[in-house]
Amino acid sequence: MDNSNEINALVKLIDDPDELIFKHVKDKLMNLGINIIPHLEKAWSNENLGDVFQHRLESLIHDIQLNNVFKEIGNWILNSKNLLEGVLILNRYKYPNLNQLDIENKINQIVSDVNCKLSDELTPLEKIQVINAILFELYGFKGDKATYHDPENSYFNTVLQKKKGNPLMLSILYIEIAKRTDLPIVGINLPNHFLVGYKDVDYKKSDTVFNRDSHGILFYINPFSKGAILYHDEIDDFLHELKLKQRPKYYAECSNIDIVKRILTNLIYSYSKENNKKLIEELKKINQLFN
């Protein structure tokens, strides 16, 4: 029998009362991978099926999608140059059917409006003021202070849709806009509050003793506070309030892997506040791929 007939035959056995038969069916369907999801979703929409079938099918669909996230994030870690790709792979943990083209189009629309206002004559600060005016005033993006730890604030598609999010997701949007406008904006993995920094393109790393001004960042930007500008002294003060030492990594550019790992950390914390043990366990397993 062809693949479609095989899938249909296996689906009919999902509610078999024999656990061994169900395990065999589940293993076979799992091995067929993500491409069988449309077949399973079609079967799930059949209102005539019983509770056991519905429950097992929902669980099976989720497990197949989770396996796909494991596979894709593992491949991404090996070549993590594309930040948005890694972000959207994690996004598919909750929203497996998200439309990547729609997300790209929304970002590019913002970029188009920013580009209309940018020019080579502007200083770095003036260029940032342009992004801030477009992103926060024209489009109305803002930090979600009311429901700061809502897990939805860590899903990029949701943040684009509701136009508010946590510091990390707003920073990722800021980085993606800047990348498409050729502005050297990078992530700054500051404890408790993610920022972005405007990179000094003429900076040359020194081998001398640590100096907080020697990491090639002209100034810092806080997307959670509508793009407020911060300087090194203010980072010093923030670390002092947290009783943390001035470590080089708090002032310098972080990697795309650091950013995606922090998304996972935020999600695990958010779901822990909801006591969602199943999701926490799954996210921790994804997090182990980075170790």
CSV table of C-alpha atoms in Angstrom, one decimal:
chain,number,residue,atom,x,y,z
A,1,MET,CA,0.0,0.0,0.0
A,2,ASP,CA,1.1,3.6,-0.7
A,3,ASN,CA,2.1,6.0,2.1
A,4,SER,CA,-1.3,7.7,2.4
A,5,ASN,CA,-3.1,4.3,2.8
A,6,GLU,CA,-0.5,3.2,5.3
A,7,ILE,CA,-1.1,6.4,7.4
A,8,ASN,CA,-4.9,6.0,7.2
A,9,ALA,CA,-4.6,2.4,8.3
A,10,LEU,CA,-2.4,3.3,11.3
A,11,VAL,CA,-4.6,6.2,12.3
A,12,LYS,CA,-7.6,3.8,12.6
A,13,LEU,CA,-5.6,1.9,15.2
A,14,ILE,CA,-4.8,4.8,17.4
A,15,ASP,CA,-7.6,4.1,19.9
A,16,ASP,CA,-6.9,0.3,20.0
A,17,PRO,CA,-7.4,-0.8,23.7
A,18,ASP,CA,-4.2,-3.0,23.5
A,19,GLU,CA,-1.4,-0.8,24.7
A,20,LEU,CA,1.2,-2.8,22.8
A,21,ILE,CA,-0.6,-2.3,19.5
A,22,PHE,CA,-1.0,1.5,20.2
A,23,LYS,CA,2.7,1.7,21.1
A,24,HIS,CA,3.6,0.0,17.8
A,25,VAL,CA,1.3,2.4,15.9
A,26,LYS,CA,2.7,5.4,17.6
A,27,ASP,CA,6.3,4.5,16.9
A,28,LYS,CA,5.4,3.9,13.2
A,29,LEU,CA,3.7,7.3,12.9
A,30,MET,CA,6.5,9.1,14.8
A,31,ASN,CA,9.0,7.7,12.4
A,32,LEU,CA,7.1,9.1,9.5
A,33,GLY,CA,7.9,12.6,10.8
A,34,ILE,CA,6.5,16.1,10.5
A,35,ASN,CA,5.0,15.6,7.0
A,36,ILE,CA,2.2,13.4,8.4
A,37,ILE,CA,0.8,16.2,10.6
A,38,PRO,CA,-1.8,17.3,8.0
A,39,HIS,CA,-3.2,13.7,7.9
A,40,LEU,CA,-3.4,13.6,11.7
A,41,GLU,CA,-5.0,17.0,12.0
A,42,LYS,CA,-7.6,16.0,9.4
A,43,ALA,CA,-8.4,12.9,11.5
A,44,TRP,CA,-8.5,15.0,14.7
A,45,SER,CA,-11.2,17.2,13.2
A,46,ASN,CA,-13.5,14.3,12.8
A,47,GLU,CA,-16.2,14.9,15.5
A,48,ASN,CA,-17.4,11.3,15.5
A,49,LEU,CA,-14.2,10.0,17.2
A,50,GLY,CA,-14.1,9.2,20.9
A,51,ASP,CA,-12.2,10.8,23.7
A,52,VAL,CA,-9.4,8.2,23.8
A,53,PHE,CA,-8.7,8.7,20.1
A,54,GLN,CA,-8.8,12.5,20.4
A,55,HIS,CA,-6.4,12.5,23.4
A,56,ARG,CA,-3.9,10.1,21.9
A,57,LEU,CA,-4.0,11.9,18.6
A,58,GLU,CA,-3.4,15.3,20.3
A,59,SER,CA,-0.5,13.8,22.2
A,60,LEU,CA,1.0,12.2,19.1
A,61,ILE,CA,0.8,15.4,17.1
A,62,HIS,CA,2.6,17.3,19.9
A,63,ASP,CA,5.3,14.7,20.2
A,64,ILE,CA,6.0,14.7,16.5
A,65,GLN,CA,6.2,18.5,16.5
A,66,LEU,CA,8.4,18.4,19.5
A,67,ASN,CA,10.8,16.0,17.9
A,68,ASN,CA,11.0,18.3,14.9
A,69,VAL,CA,11.9,21.2,17.1
A,70,PHE,CA,14.7,19.0,18.6
A,71,LYS,CA,16.0,18.2,15.2
A,72,GLU,CA,15.9,21.7,13.8
A,73,ILE,CA,17.4,23.4,16.8
A,74,GLY,CA,20.2,20.8,16.9
A,75,ASN,CA,21.0,21.6,13.3
A,76,TRP,CA,20.7,25.4,13.9
A,77,ILE,CA,23.2,25.2,16.8
A,78,LEU,CA,25.8,23.9,14.3
A,79,ASN,CA,25.4,27.0,12.2
A,80,SER,CA,23.8,29.8,14.2
A,81,LYS,CA,24.4,32.7,11.9
A,82,ASN,CA,20.7,33.4,11.3
A,83,LEU,CA,19.2,34.6,14.6
A,84,LEU,CA,15.6,34.8,13.3
A,85,GLU,CA,15.8,31.2,12.2
A,86,GLY,CA,16.7,30.0,15.7
A,87,VAL,CA,14.0,32.2,17.2
A,88,LEU,CA,11.3,30.8,14.9
A,89,ILE,CA,12.3,27.2,15.5
A,90,LEU,CA,11.6,27.8,19.2
A,91,ASN,CA,8.5,29.7,18.3
A,92,ARG,CA,7.2,26.5,16.5
A,93,TYR,CA,7.3,24.7,19.9
A,94,LYS,CA,4.0,26.5,20.7
A,95,TYR,CA,3.0,27.6,17.2
A,96,PRO,CA,4.0,24.8,14.8
A,97,ASN,CA,2.0,26.2,11.9
A,98,LEU,CA,3.3,29.8,12.1
A,99,ASN,CA,3.7,31.5,8.7
A,100,GLN,CA,7.4,32.5,8.4
A,101,LEU,CA,6.7,34.6,5.3
A,102,ASP,CA,4.1,36.6,7.1
A,103,ILE,CA,6.6,37.3,9.9
A,104,GLU,CA,9.3,38.3,7.4
A,105,ASN,CA,6.8,40.6,5.6
A,106,LYS,CA,5.8,42.4,8.9
A,107,ILE,CA,9.5,43.0,9.7
A,108,ASN,CA,10.3,44.2,6.2
A,109,GLN,CA,7.3,46.7,6.3
A,110,ILE,CA,8.9,48.3,9.4
A,111,VAL,CA,12.3,48.3,7.7
A,112,SER,CA,10.8,50.0,4.6
A,113,ASP,CA,9.5,52.8,6.8
A,114,VAL,CA,12.8,53.1,8.6
A,115,ASN,CA,14.8,53.2,5.4
A,116,CYS,CA,12.7,56.1,4.1
A,117,LYS,CA,14.0,58.2,7.0
A,118,LEU,CA,17.6,57.1,7.2
A,119,SER,CA,20.5,58.7,5.4
A,120,ASP,CA,24.3,58.5,5.6
A,121,GLU,CA,24.6,62.0,7.0
A,122,LEU,CA,22.9,61.0,10.2
A,123,THR,CA,25.0,60.2,13.3
A,124,PRO,CA,24.6,56.8,15.1
A,125,LEU,CA,22.3,58.4,17.7
A,126,GLU,CA,20.2,60.1,15.1
A,127,LYS,CA,19.8,56.8,13.2
A,128,ILE,CA,18.6,55.1,16.4
A,129,GLN,CA,16.2,58.0,16.9
A,130,VAL,CA,14.7,57.1,13.5
A,131,ILE,CA,14.2,53.5,14.4
A,132,ASN,CA,12.7,54.5,17.8
A,133,ALA,CA,10.3,56.9,16.1
A,134,ILE,CA,9.1,54.3,13.6
A,135,LEU,CA,9.0,51.2,15.9
A,136,PHE,CA,7.6,52.7,19.1
A,137,GLU,CA,5.7,55.8,17.9
A,138,LEU,CA,4.4,54.9,14.4
A,139,TYR,CA,3.9,51.1,15.0
A,140,GLY,CA,3.2,51.4,18.7
A,141,PHE,CA,5.5,48.6,20.0
A,142,LYS,CA,6.1,48.7,23.8
A,143,GLY,CA,7.2,46.7,26.8
A,144,ASP,CA,4.6,44.6,28.4
A,145,LYS,CA,4.9,45.7,32.0
A,146,ALA,CA,1.4,44.5,33.1
A,147,THR,CA,2.0,40.9,32.3
A,148,TYR,CA,5.8,40.8,32.1
A,149,HIS,CA,6.2,37.0,32.7
A,150,ASP,CA,3.4,35.9,30.4
A,151,PRO,CA,4.9,33.1,28.2
A,152,GLU,CA,3.4,34.7,25.2
A,153,ASN,CA,5.9,37.5,25.6
A,154,SER,CA,8.6,35.0,24.6
A,155,TYR,CA,7.0,34.0,21.3
A,156,PHE,CA,8.0,36.2,18.4
A,157,ASN,CA,4.9,35.9,16.3
A,158,THR,CA,2.7,36.9,19.3
A,159,VAL,CA,4.9,39.9,20.1
A,160,LEU,CA,4.6,41.0,16.4
A,161,GLN,CA,0.8,40.6,16.6
A,162,LYS,CA,0.1,42.3,19.9
A,163,LYS,CA,3.0,44.8,19.6
A,164,LYS,CA,4.3,44.3,23.1
A,165,GLY,CA,6.7,41.9,24.7
A,166,ASN,CA,9.5,41.4,27.1
A,167,PRO,CA,13.0,43.0,26.8
A,168,LEU,CA,14.5,40.0,24.9
A,169,MET,CA,11.8,39.7,22.2
A,170,LEU,CA,11.7,43.5,21.6
A,171,SER,CA,15.5,43.4,21.4
A,172,ILE,CA,15.4,40.6,18.8
A,173,LEU,CA,13.0,42.7,16.7
A,174,TYR,CA,15.3,45.7,17.1
A,175,ILE,CA,18.3,43.6,15.9
A,176,GLU,CA,16.4,42.2,12.9
A,177,ILE,CA,15.3,45.7,11.8
A,178,ALA,CA,18.8,47.0,12.3
A,179,LYS,CA,20.4,44.1,10.3
A,180,ARG,CA,18.1,44.9,7.4
A,181,THR,CA,19.1,48.6,7.5
A,182,ASP,CA,22.8,47.8,7.7
A,183,LEU,CA,23.1,49.3,11.2
A,184,PRO,CA,25.6,47.5,13.6
A,185,ILE,CA,23.2,46.7,16.4
A,186,VAL,CA,24.0,43.6,18.6
A,187,GLY,CA,22.6,41.8,21.6
A,188,ILE,CA,23.8,42.6,25.1
A,189,ASN,CA,23.1,39.7,27.5
A,190,LEU,CA,22.8,41.8,30.7
A,191,PRO,CA,21.5,39.9,33.7
A,192,ASN,CA,17.8,40.5,34.4
A,193,HIS,CA,17.3,42.8,31.5
A,194,PHE,CA,18.4,42.2,27.9
A,195,LEU,CA,19.6,45.2,25.9
A,196,VAL,CA,21.1,46.0,22.5
A,197,GLY,CA,24.2,48.0,21.7
A,198,TYR,CA,25.4,50.1,18.8
A,199,LYS,CA,28.7,48.6,17.8
A,200,ASP,CA,31.8,50.7,17.0
A,201,VAL,CA,32.7,49.3,13.5
A,202,ASP,CA,36.2,50.7,13.9
A,203,TYR,CA,36.8,49.0,17.2
A,204,LYS,CA,39.9,46.8,17.6
A,205,LYS,CA,40.0,44.4,20.5
A,206,SER,CA,42.8,45.0,23.0
A,207,ASP,CA,44.7,42.4,24.9
A,208,THR,CA,45.2,44.7,27.8
A,209,VAL,CA,43.5,44.4,31.3
A,210,PHE,CA,39.7,44.6,31.2
A,211,ASN,CA,38.3,48.0,30.6
A,212,ARG,CA,34.6,48.3,30.4
A,213,ASP,CA,34.9,50.8,27.5
A,214,SER,CA,37.0,48.5,25.4
A,215,HIS,CA,34.3,46.2,23.9
A,216,GLY,CA,33.4,48.2,20.9
A,217,ILE,CA,30.0,49.4,22.0
A,218,LEU,CA,29.4,53.1,21.5
A,219,PHE,CA,26.2,53.1,23.6
A,220,TYR,CA,23.3,50.9,24.7
A,221,ILE,CA,19.6,50.9,23.7
A,222,ASN,CA,16.7,49.6,25.9
A,223,PRO,CA,13.9,48.5,23.5
A,224,PHE,CA,11.7,47.7,26.5
A,225,SER,CA,11.7,51.4,27.3
A,226,LYS,CA,11.0,52.7,23.8
A,227,GLY,CA,14.7,52.7,22.8
A,228,ALA,CA,16.1,54.7,25.7
A,229,ILE,CA,19.8,55.4,25.3
A,230,LEU,CA,22.2,54.1,28.0
A,231,TYR,CA,25.9,54.5,28.5
A,232,HIS,CA,28.6,52.5,30.3
A,233,ASP,CA,28.2,54.3,33.6
A,234,GLU,CA,24.5,53.3,33.7
A,235,ILE,CA,25.4,49.7,33.1
A,236,ASP,CA,27.8,50.0,36.0
A,237,ASP,CA,25.0,51.3,38.2
A,238,PHE,CA,22.6,48.6,37.1
A,239,LEU,CA,25.1,45.9,38.0
A,240,HIS,CA,25.9,47.6,41.3
A,241,GLU,CA,22.1,47.4,42.2
A,242,LEU,CA,22.2,43.7,41.5
A,243,LYS,CA,25.3,43.3,43.5
A,244,LEU,CA,27.2,41.9,40.5
A,245,LYS,CA,30.8,42.4,39.4
A,246,GLN,CA,31.6,44.3,36.2
A,247,ARG,CA,32.3,41.3,34.0
A,248,PRO,CA,33.3,41.9,30.3
A,249,LYS,CA,30.4,39.7,29.1
A,250,TYR,CA,27.9,42.2,30.5
A,251,TYR,CA,29.1,45.0,28.3
A,252,ALA,CA,30.0,43.2,25.1
A,253,GLU,CA,28.2,41.6,22.2
A,254,CYS,CA,26.7,38.2,22.9
A,255,SER,CA,26.2,35.4,20.4
A,256,ASN,CA,23.0,34.2,18.7
A,257,ILE,CA,23.2,31.0,20.7
A,258,ASP,CA,23.2,33.1,23.9
A,259,ILE,CA,20.1,34.9,22.7
A,260,VAL,CA,18.2,31.7,21.9
A,261,LYS,CA,19.3,30.1,25.2
A,262,ARG,CA,17.9,33.1,27.0
A,263,ILE,CA,14.5,32.6,25.3
A,264,LEU,CA,14.4,29.1,26.7
A,265,THR,CA,15.4,30.4,30.1
A,266,ASN,CA,12.6,32.9,30.0
A,267,LEU,CA,10.0,30.4,28.9
A,268,ILE,CA,11.0,27.9,31.6
A,269,TYR,CA,10.7,30.6,34.2
A,270,SER,CA,7.3,31.8,32.8
A,271,TYR,CA,5.9,28.3,32.8
A,272,SER,CA,7.2,27.6,36.3
A,273,LYS,CA,5.1,30.5,37.5
A,274,GLU,CA,2.1,28.7,36.0
A,275,ASN,CA,3.3,25.3,37.4
A,276,ASN,CA,3.2,23.8,34.0
A,277,LYS,CA,5.5,20.8,34.7
A,278,LYS,CA,5.1,19.1,31.3
A,279,LEU,CA,6.2,22.1,29.3
A,280,ILE,CA,9.0,22.9,31.7
A,281,GLU,CA,10.3,19.3,31.3
A,282,GLU,CA,10.2,19.5,27.5
A,283,LEU,CA,11.9,22.9,27.4
A,284,LYS,CA,14.6,21.8,29.7
A,285,LYS,CA,15.3,18.9,27.3
A,286,ILE,CA,15.6,21.4,24.4
A,287,ASN,CA,17.9,23.5,26.6
A,288,GLN,CA,20.2,20.5,27.1
A,289,LEU,CA,21.0,20.5,23.4
A,290,PHE,CA,23.1,23.7,24.0
A,291,ASN,CA,25.3,22.0,26.6
